[in-house]
Amino acid sequence: MIKFYSVYGCGYCTMVQSALEQLDLDYETIMVPAPHHQRLEVKELTGQTFVPVLVDGDVILHDEYEIIRYLKSTYSNNSN
């Protein structure tokens, strides 16, 4: 099961959640109290502090097509 770290009101989180649902992937949403850019693991993974979204500790880019490509290649055996 994929662990999806989400922040309330985060537009990028909504895009990632939509992609997870579109790909029919099994995931658990974990609501986190601090915005992603304030989380230490994000800074450690990216060295940056802007708009990262975490899925299973991996940073997913904010472009919707990159999100879908990433999720398909990482979590899905389906190439559609």
Tab-separated table of C-alpha atoms in Angstrom, residues 32-75:
chain	number	residue	atom	x	y	z
A	32	VAL	CA	0.411	16.001	8.136
A	33	PRO	CA	0.204	19.168	10.208
A	34	ALA	CA	3.021	21.131	8.561
A	35	PRO	CA	3.213	22.151	4.909
A	36	HIS	CA	5.498	19.905	2.901
A	37	HIS	CA	8.123	22.607	2.494
A	38	GLN	CA	8.564	22.742	6.279
A	39	ARG	CA	9.156	19.008	6.674
A	40	LEU	CA	12.774	17.990	7.245
A	41	GLU	CA	12.561	14.860	5.098
A	42	VAL	CA	11.553	16.993	2.122
A	43	LYS	CA	14.581	19.220	2.560
A	44	GLU	CA	16.797	16.152	2.949
A	45	LEU	CA	15.404	14.491	-0.186
A	46	THR	CA	15.371	17.535	-2.436
A	47	GLY	CA	17.612	20.139	-0.906
A	48	GLN	CA	14.791	22.506	-1.801
A	49	THR	CA	11.830	24.007	-0.038
A	50	PHE	CA	9.211	24.575	-2.751
A	51	VAL	CA	6.027	22.625	-3.428
A	52	PRO	CA	7.210	19.033	-3.092
A	53	VAL	CA	4.612	16.339	-2.513
A	54	LEU	CA	5.617	13.120	-0.755
A	55	VAL	CA	4.442	9.638	-1.676
A	56	ASP	CA	6.187	6.863	0.254
A	57	GLY	CA	9.058	9.224	0.971
A	58	ASP	CA	9.564	10.005	-2.729
A	59	VAL	CA	9.177	13.544	-3.954
A	60	ILE	CA	6.723	13.913	-6.802
A	61	LEU	CA	6.928	16.909	-9.110
A	62	HIS	CA	4.050	19.333	-9.403
A	63	ASP	CA	3.280	18.817	-13.102
A	64	GLU	CA	0.216	16.582	-13.440
A	65	TYR	CA	1.649	14.567	-16.343
A	66	GLU	CA	4.909	13.989	-14.480
A	67	ILE	CA	2.905	12.816	-11.470
A	68	ILE	CA	0.963	10.288	-13.531
A	69	ARG	CA	4.124	9.096	-15.331
A	70	TYR	CA	5.945	8.702	-12.026
A	71	LEU	CA	3.111	6.811	-10.341
A	72	LYS	CA	2.655	4.495	-13.326
A	73	SER	CA	6.334	3.669	-13.591
A	74	THR	CA	6.810	3.205	-9.853
A	75	TYR	CA	3.615	1.570	-8.619
